[in-house]
Coordinates of C-alpha atoms and ligand atoms in Angstrom, one line a residue:
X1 CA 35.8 167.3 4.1
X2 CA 35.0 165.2 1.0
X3 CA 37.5 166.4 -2.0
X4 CA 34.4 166.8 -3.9
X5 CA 33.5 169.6 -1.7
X6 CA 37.0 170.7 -0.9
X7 CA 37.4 171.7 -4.7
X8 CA 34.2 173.0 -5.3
X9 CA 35.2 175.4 -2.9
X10 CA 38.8 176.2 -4.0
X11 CA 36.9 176.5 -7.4
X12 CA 34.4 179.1 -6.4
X13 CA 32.0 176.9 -8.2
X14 CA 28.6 177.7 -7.5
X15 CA 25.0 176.5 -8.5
X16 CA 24.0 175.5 -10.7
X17 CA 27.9 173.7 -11.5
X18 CA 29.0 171.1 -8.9
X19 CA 32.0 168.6 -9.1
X20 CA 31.3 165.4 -10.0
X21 CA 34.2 163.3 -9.5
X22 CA 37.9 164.6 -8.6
X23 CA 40.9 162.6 -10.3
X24 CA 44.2 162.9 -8.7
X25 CA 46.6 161.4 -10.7
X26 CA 50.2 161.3 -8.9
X27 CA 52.5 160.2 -11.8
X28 CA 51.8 163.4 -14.0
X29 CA 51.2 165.3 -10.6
X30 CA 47.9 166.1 -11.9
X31 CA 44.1 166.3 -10.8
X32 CA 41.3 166.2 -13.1
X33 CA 38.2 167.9 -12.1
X34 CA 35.1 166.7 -13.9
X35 CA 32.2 169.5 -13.6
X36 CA 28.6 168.9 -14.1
X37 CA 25.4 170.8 -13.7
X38 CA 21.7 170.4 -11.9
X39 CA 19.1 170.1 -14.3
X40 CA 18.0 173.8 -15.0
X41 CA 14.3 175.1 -16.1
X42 CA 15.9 177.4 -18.0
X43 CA 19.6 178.8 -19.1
X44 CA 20.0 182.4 -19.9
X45 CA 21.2 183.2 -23.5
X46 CA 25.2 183.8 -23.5
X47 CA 24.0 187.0 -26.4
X48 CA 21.1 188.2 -24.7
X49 CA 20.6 186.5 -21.3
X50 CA 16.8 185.5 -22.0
X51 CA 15.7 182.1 -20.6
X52 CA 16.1 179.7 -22.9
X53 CA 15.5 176.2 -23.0
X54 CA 18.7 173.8 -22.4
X55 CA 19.4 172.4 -26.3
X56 CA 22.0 170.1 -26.1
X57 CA 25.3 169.7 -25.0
X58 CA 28.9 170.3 -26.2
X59 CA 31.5 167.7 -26.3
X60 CA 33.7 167.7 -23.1
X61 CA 36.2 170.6 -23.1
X62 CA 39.1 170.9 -20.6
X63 CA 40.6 173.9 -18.8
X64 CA 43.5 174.4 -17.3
X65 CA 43.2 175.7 -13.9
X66 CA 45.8 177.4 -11.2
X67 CA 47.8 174.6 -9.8
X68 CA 46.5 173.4 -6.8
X69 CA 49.2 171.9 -4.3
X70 CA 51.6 171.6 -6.6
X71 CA 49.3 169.7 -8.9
X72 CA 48.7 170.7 -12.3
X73 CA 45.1 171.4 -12.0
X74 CA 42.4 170.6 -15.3
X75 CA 39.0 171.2 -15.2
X76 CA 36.6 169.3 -17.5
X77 CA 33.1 170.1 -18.5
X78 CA 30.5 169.7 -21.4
X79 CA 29.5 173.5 -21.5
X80 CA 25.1 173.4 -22.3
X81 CA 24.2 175.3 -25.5
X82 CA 20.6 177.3 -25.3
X83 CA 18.3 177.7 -28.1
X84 CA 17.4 181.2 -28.3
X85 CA 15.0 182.5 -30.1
X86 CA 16.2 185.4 -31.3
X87 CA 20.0 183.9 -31.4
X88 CA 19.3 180.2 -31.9
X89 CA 21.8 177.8 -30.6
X90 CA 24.6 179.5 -28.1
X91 CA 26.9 177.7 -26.1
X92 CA 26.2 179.1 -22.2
X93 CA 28.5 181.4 -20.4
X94 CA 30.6 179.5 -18.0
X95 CA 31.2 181.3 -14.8
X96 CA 35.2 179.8 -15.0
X97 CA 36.3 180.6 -18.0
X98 CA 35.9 183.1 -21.1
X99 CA 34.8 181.8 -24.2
X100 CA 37.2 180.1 -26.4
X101 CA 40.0 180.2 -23.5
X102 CA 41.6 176.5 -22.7
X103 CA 41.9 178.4 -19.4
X104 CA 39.9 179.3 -16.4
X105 CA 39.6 182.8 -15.9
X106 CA 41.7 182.9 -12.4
X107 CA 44.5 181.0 -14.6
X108 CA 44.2 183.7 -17.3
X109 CA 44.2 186.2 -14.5
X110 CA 47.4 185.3 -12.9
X111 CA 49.4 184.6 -16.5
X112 CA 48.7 188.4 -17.1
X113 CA 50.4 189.5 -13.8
X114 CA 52.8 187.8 -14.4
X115 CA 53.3 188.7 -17.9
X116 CA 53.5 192.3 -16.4
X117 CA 56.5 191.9 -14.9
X118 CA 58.3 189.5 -16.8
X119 CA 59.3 188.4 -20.3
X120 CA 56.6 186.2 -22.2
X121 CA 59.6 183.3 -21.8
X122 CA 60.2 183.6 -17.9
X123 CA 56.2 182.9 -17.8
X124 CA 55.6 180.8 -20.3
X125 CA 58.3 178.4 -18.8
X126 CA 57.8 178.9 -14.9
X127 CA 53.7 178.1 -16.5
X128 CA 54.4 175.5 -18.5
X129 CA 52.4 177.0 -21.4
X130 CA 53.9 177.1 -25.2
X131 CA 54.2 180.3 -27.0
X132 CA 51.0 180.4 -28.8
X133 CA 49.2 179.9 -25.5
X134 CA 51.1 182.6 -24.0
X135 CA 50.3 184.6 -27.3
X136 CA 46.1 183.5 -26.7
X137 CA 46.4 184.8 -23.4
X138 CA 47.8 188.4 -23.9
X139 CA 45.6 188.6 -27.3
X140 CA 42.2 188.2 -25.6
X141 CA 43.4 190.5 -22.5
X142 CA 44.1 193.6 -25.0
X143 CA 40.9 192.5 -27.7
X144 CA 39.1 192.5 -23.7
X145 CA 41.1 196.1 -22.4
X146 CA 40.3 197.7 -26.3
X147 CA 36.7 196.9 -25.9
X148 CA 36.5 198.1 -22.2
X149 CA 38.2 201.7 -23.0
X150 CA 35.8 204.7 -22.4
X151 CA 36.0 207.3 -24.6
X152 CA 38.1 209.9 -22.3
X153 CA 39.2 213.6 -23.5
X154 CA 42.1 213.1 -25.7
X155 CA 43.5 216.9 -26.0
X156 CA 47.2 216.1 -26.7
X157 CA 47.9 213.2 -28.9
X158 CA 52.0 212.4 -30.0
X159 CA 52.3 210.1 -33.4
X160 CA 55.5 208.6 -33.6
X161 CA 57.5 206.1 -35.4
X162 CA 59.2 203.5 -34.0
X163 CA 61.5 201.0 -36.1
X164 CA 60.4 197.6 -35.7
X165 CA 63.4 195.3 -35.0
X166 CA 66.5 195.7 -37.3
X167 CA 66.5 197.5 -40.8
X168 CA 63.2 199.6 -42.1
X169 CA 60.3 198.6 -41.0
X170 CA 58.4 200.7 -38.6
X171 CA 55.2 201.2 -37.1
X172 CA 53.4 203.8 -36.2
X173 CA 52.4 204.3 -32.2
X174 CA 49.9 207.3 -30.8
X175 CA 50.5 208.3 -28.0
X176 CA 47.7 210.0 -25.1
X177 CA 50.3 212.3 -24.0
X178 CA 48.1 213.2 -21.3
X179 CA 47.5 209.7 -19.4
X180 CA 50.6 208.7 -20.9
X181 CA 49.7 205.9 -22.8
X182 CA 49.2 204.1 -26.0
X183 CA 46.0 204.2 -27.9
X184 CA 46.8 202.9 -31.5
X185 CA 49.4 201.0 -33.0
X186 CA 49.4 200.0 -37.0
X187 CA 52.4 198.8 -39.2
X188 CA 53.9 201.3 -41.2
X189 CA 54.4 204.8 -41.3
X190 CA 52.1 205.8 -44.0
X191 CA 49.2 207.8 -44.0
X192 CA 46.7 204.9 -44.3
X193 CA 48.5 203.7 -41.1
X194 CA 47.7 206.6 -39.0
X195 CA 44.3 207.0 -41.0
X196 CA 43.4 203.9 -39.0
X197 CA 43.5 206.0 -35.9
X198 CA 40.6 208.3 -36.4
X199 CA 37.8 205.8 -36.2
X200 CA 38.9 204.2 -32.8
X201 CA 37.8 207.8 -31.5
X202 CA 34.4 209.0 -30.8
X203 CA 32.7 212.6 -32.7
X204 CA 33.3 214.1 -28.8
X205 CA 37.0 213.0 -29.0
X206 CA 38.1 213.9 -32.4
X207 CA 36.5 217.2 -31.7
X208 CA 38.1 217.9 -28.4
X209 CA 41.9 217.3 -29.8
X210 CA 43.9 220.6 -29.0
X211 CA 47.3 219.2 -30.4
X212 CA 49.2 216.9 -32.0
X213 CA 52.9 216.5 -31.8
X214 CA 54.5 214.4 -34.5
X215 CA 57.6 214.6 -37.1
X216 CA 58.1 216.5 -39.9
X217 CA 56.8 213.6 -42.2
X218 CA 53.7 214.6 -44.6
X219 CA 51.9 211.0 -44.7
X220 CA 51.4 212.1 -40.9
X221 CA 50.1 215.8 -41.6
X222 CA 47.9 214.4 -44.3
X223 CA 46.3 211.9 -42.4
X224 CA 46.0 214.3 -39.4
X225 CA 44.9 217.0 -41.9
X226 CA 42.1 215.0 -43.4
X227 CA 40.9 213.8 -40.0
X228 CA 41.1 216.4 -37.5
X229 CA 39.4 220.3 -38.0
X230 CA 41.7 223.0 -38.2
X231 CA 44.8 220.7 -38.1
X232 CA 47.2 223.6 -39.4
X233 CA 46.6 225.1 -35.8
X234 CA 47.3 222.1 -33.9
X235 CA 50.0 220.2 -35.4
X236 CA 53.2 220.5 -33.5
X237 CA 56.8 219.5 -34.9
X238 CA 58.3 218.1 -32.5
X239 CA 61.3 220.0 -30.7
X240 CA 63.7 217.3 -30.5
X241 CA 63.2 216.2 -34.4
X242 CA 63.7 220.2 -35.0
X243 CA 66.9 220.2 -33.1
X244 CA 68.0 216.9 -34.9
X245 CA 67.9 218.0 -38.4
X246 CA 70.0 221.4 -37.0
X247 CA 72.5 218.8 -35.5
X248 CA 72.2 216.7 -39.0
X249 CA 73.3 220.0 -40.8
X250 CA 76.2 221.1 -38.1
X251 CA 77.5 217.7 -38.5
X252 CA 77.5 217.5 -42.7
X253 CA 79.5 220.7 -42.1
X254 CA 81.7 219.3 -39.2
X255 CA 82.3 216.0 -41.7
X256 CA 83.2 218.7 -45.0
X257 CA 85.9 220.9 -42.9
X258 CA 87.0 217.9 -40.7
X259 CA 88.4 216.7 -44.4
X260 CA 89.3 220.1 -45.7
X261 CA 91.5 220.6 -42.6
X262 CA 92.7 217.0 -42.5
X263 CA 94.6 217.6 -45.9
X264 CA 96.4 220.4 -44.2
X265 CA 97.3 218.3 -41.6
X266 CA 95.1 220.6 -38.6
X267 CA 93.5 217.9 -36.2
X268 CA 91.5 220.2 -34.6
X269 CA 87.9 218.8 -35.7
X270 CA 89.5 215.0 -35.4
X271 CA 87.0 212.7 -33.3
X272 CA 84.9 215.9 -32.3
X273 CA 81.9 214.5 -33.6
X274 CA 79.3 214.2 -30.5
X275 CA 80.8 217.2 -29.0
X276 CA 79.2 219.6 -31.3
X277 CA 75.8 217.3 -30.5
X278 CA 76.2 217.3 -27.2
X279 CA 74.8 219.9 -24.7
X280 CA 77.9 221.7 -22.9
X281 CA 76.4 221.7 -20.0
X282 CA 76.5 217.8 -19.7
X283 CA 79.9 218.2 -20.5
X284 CA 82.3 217.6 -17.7
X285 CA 84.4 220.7 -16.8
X286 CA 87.5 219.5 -19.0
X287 CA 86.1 218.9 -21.8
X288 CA 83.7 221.8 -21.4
X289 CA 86.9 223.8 -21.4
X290 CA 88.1 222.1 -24.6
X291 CA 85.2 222.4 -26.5
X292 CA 84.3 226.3 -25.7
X293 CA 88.4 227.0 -27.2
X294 CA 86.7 224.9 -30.3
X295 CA 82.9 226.6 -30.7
X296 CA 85.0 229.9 -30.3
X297 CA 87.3 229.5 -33.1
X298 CA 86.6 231.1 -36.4
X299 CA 85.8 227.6 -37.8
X300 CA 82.8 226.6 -39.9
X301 CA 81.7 224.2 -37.5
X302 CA 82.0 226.8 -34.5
X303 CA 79.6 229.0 -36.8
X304 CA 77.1 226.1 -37.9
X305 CA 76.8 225.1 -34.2
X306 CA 75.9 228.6 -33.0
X307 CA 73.7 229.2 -35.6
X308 CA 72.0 225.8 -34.0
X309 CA 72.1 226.6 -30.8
X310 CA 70.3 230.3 -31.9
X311 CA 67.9 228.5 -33.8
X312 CA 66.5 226.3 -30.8
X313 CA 66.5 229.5 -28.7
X314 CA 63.3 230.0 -30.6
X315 CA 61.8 227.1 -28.0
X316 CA 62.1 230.1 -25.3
X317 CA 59.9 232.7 -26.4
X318 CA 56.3 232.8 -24.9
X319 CA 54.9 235.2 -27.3
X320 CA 54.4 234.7 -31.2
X321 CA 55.1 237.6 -32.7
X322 CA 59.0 238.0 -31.4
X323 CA 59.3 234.5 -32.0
X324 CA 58.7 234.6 -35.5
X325 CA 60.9 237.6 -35.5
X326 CA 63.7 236.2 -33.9
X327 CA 63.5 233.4 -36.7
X328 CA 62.7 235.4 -39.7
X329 CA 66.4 236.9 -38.3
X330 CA 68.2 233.4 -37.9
X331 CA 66.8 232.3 -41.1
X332 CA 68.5 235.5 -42.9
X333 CA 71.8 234.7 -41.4
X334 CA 71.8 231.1 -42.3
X335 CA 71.0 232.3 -46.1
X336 CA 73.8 234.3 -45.9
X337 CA 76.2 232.1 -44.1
X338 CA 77.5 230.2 -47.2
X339 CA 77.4 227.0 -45.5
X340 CA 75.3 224.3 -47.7
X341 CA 73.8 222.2 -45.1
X342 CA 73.0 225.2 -42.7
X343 CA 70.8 227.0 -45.5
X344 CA 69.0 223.7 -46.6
X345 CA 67.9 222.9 -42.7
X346 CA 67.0 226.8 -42.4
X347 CA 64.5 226.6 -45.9
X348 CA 63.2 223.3 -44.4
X349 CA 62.4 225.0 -41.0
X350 CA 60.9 228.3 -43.1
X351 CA 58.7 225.6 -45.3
X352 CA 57.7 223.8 -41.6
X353 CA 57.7 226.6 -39.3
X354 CA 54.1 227.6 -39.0
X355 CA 53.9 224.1 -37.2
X356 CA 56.8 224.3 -35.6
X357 CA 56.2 228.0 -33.6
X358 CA 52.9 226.2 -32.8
X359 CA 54.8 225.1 -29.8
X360 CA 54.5 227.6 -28.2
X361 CA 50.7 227.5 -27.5
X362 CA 50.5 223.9 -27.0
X363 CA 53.7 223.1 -25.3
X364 CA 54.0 219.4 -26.1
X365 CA 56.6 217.4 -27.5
X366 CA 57.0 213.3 -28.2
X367 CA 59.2 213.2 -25.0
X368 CA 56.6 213.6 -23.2
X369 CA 56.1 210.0 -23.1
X370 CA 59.7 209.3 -23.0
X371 CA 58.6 206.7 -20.2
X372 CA 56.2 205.4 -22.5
X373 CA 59.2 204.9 -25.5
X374 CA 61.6 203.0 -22.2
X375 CA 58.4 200.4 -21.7
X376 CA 58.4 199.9 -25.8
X377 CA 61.7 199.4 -25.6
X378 CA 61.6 196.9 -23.5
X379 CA 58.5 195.1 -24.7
X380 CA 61.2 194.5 -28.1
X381 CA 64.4 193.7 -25.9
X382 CA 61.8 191.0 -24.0
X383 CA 60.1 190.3 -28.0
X384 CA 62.9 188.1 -29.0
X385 CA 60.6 185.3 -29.8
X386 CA 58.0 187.1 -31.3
X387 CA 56.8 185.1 -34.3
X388 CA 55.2 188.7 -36.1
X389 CA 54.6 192.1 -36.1
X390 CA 50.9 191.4 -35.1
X391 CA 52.5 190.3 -31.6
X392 CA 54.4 192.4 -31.2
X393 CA 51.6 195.3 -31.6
X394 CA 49.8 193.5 -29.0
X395 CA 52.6 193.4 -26.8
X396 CA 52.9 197.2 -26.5
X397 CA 48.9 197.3 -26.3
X398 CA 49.7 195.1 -23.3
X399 CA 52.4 197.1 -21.6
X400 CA 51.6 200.4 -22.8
X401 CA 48.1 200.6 -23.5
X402 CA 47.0 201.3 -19.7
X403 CA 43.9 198.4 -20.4
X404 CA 42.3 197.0 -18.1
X405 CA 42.7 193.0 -19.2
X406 CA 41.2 190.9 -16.1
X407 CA 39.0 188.4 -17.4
X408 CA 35.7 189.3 -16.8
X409 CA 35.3 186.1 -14.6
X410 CA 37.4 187.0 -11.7
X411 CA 35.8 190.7 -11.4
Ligands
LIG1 ZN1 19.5 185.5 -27.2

């Protein structure tokens, strides 16, 4: 078989493209494929695929292709432009390659598997490709997966924040708790970045949310507030951030008698800090056994951490009304407990509660997509040479956004 022929059928290329000359170079290990097309009647518009007369002709353009044999493999072509007369003048769509892309489309295809199962620097050295090529390539497979997305039922949605590399700066990630997946990421935690949200979603979508869990953070409720109807029904604290301002207050207690004790020379609160955070039942049966003499003991901290542990009983009702009994209760002995930190977390809960008891008709928390915060996770241990954020929010798009980011090309 003539090579001619040999790659235009490892290319897939197809009327009216045909190879015109193949150049195997051996130094560089490298081929170079030089494309070129029959004379056509007419092209179809790339905008609006009506036949249009051939106008001219681009300069040549290269692509890299998949290797072939070992050899790095570059196709070159002068893509035809079309004058249209609605569009004018539109370079044609080229069956190997998305627009734009210095790759073919089966290149493209096989960069983004393997970017799915390895870090951007494992593929962009076993690919030879630098990091702003690897960037291109995972930038127009989510702008490709965002524009392909159907607008599905979203009835549970979870906003959360997640602290972008070291120090304060976060961004803001929404979660499909259903599908368990990402659907919007924005910098920031303000309510102008979640207020970015509500305009990726369609009238059916925003209309058919049922519940949204998120933190106790009022840019959040705002934003969700002004967006979604009847948003003081559907908003749902999240249970873990509940139980972590309890476990803030039990420790600013532990911390207070830990010193008051200290000066009287009783150890007995010494190093006990992730005890009293811990649950005892993850404890094993040693410690268990040292800790129960401790949450028995008439200290403050005992007291602080059972009024904790009553509090997030609350999670365990399945009616309303005794739920809001059982806290209206809890809340009353907190008041009265004379410990600080105790009565500040119970007239935070009091202030938050009507979306915090909504729990119990919805039923969702952020840790629902725990899975979802591992794969972030490790999208920023594998971001180390992310250059910005901008990146990075594509990255978890990538990972996390369930998209479907083929080139169109290889469908
Ligand atoms: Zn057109």
């Amino acid at each position: 078989m003539e090579d001619r022929e040999l790659y235009r059928r490892i290319l897939g290329i197809e009327n009216p493209w045909r190879v015109e000359s193949v150049d195997l170079q051996l130094a560089p290990r490298e081929v170079h494929i030089h494309l070129t097309h029959e004379g056509l009647p007419a092209w179809p518009c790339a905008e609006c695929g009506a036949p249009c007369k051939l106008y001219d002709h681009q300069p040549e353009r290269q692509w890299r292709h998949l290797d072939t044999c070992q050899y790095r493999t570059i196709l070159h072509a002068e893509p035809p432009r079309t004058q249209c007369p609605t569009h004018g003048v539109r370079v044609v769509k080229l069956p190997w390659a998305e627009p734009s892309s210095r790759f073919t489309a089966l290149f493209e295809a096989l960069a983004i598997a393997w970017l799915k199962a390895a870090s951007q620097k494992a593929v962009g050295d076993q690919l030879g490709l630098s990091w702003d090529e690897v960037h291109g390539i995972m930038d127009r497979a989510v702008k490709r997966g965002l524009a392909r997305r159907q607008a599905e039922p979203v009835p549970h949605l979870g906003v959360d924040e997640k602290a972008f590399r070291k120090g304060h700066k976060y961004m803001t990630v929404v979660n499909d708790l259903q599908r368990g997946r990402v659907l919007y990421v924005a910098e920031d935690r303000k309510q102008e970045s979640l207020d970015g949200f509500w305009g990726t979603l369609t009238e059916g979508q925003l209309n058919g949310i049922e519940a949204v869990a998120m933190d106790m953070w009022d840019p959040y409720v705002n934003s969700v507030s002004g967006h979604v109807a009847d948003a003081d029904r559907k908003i749902v604290f999240d249970k873990f951030h509940v139980a972590q301002h309890l476990g803030m207050a039990v420790d600013a207690v532990r911390r207070k008698e830990n010193k008051a004790l200290r000066a009287e020379g009783d150890d007995r609160l010494k190093g006990t800090r992730y005890d009293w955070l811990r649950n005892p039942v993850e404890m094993d049966p040693e410690d268990r056994k040292a800790f129960a003499a401790l949450r028995n003991s008439e200290l403050k901290t005992a007291r602080a951490w059972a009024m904790k542990e009553t509090a997030m009983n609350l999670y365990n009702y399945v009616y309303e009304g005794p739920a809001r009994k059982h806290f209206q209760w809890w809340y009353g002995w907190a008041m009265r407990s004379r410990l600080e930190p105790m009565k500040e977390v119970a007239a935070m809960l009091k202030r938050r509660f009507d979306n915090i008891i909504t729990y119990l008709r919805h039923h969702i928390t952020n840790a629902t997509s725990e899975s979802l915060n591992a794969k972030i996770q490790w999208v920023k241990y594998t971001a180390r040479g992310f250059r910005n954020k901008q990146n990075f929010i594509n990255a978890i798009y990538f990972h996390c956004g369930g998209l479907d980011l083929a080139p169109a090309a290889t469908k």
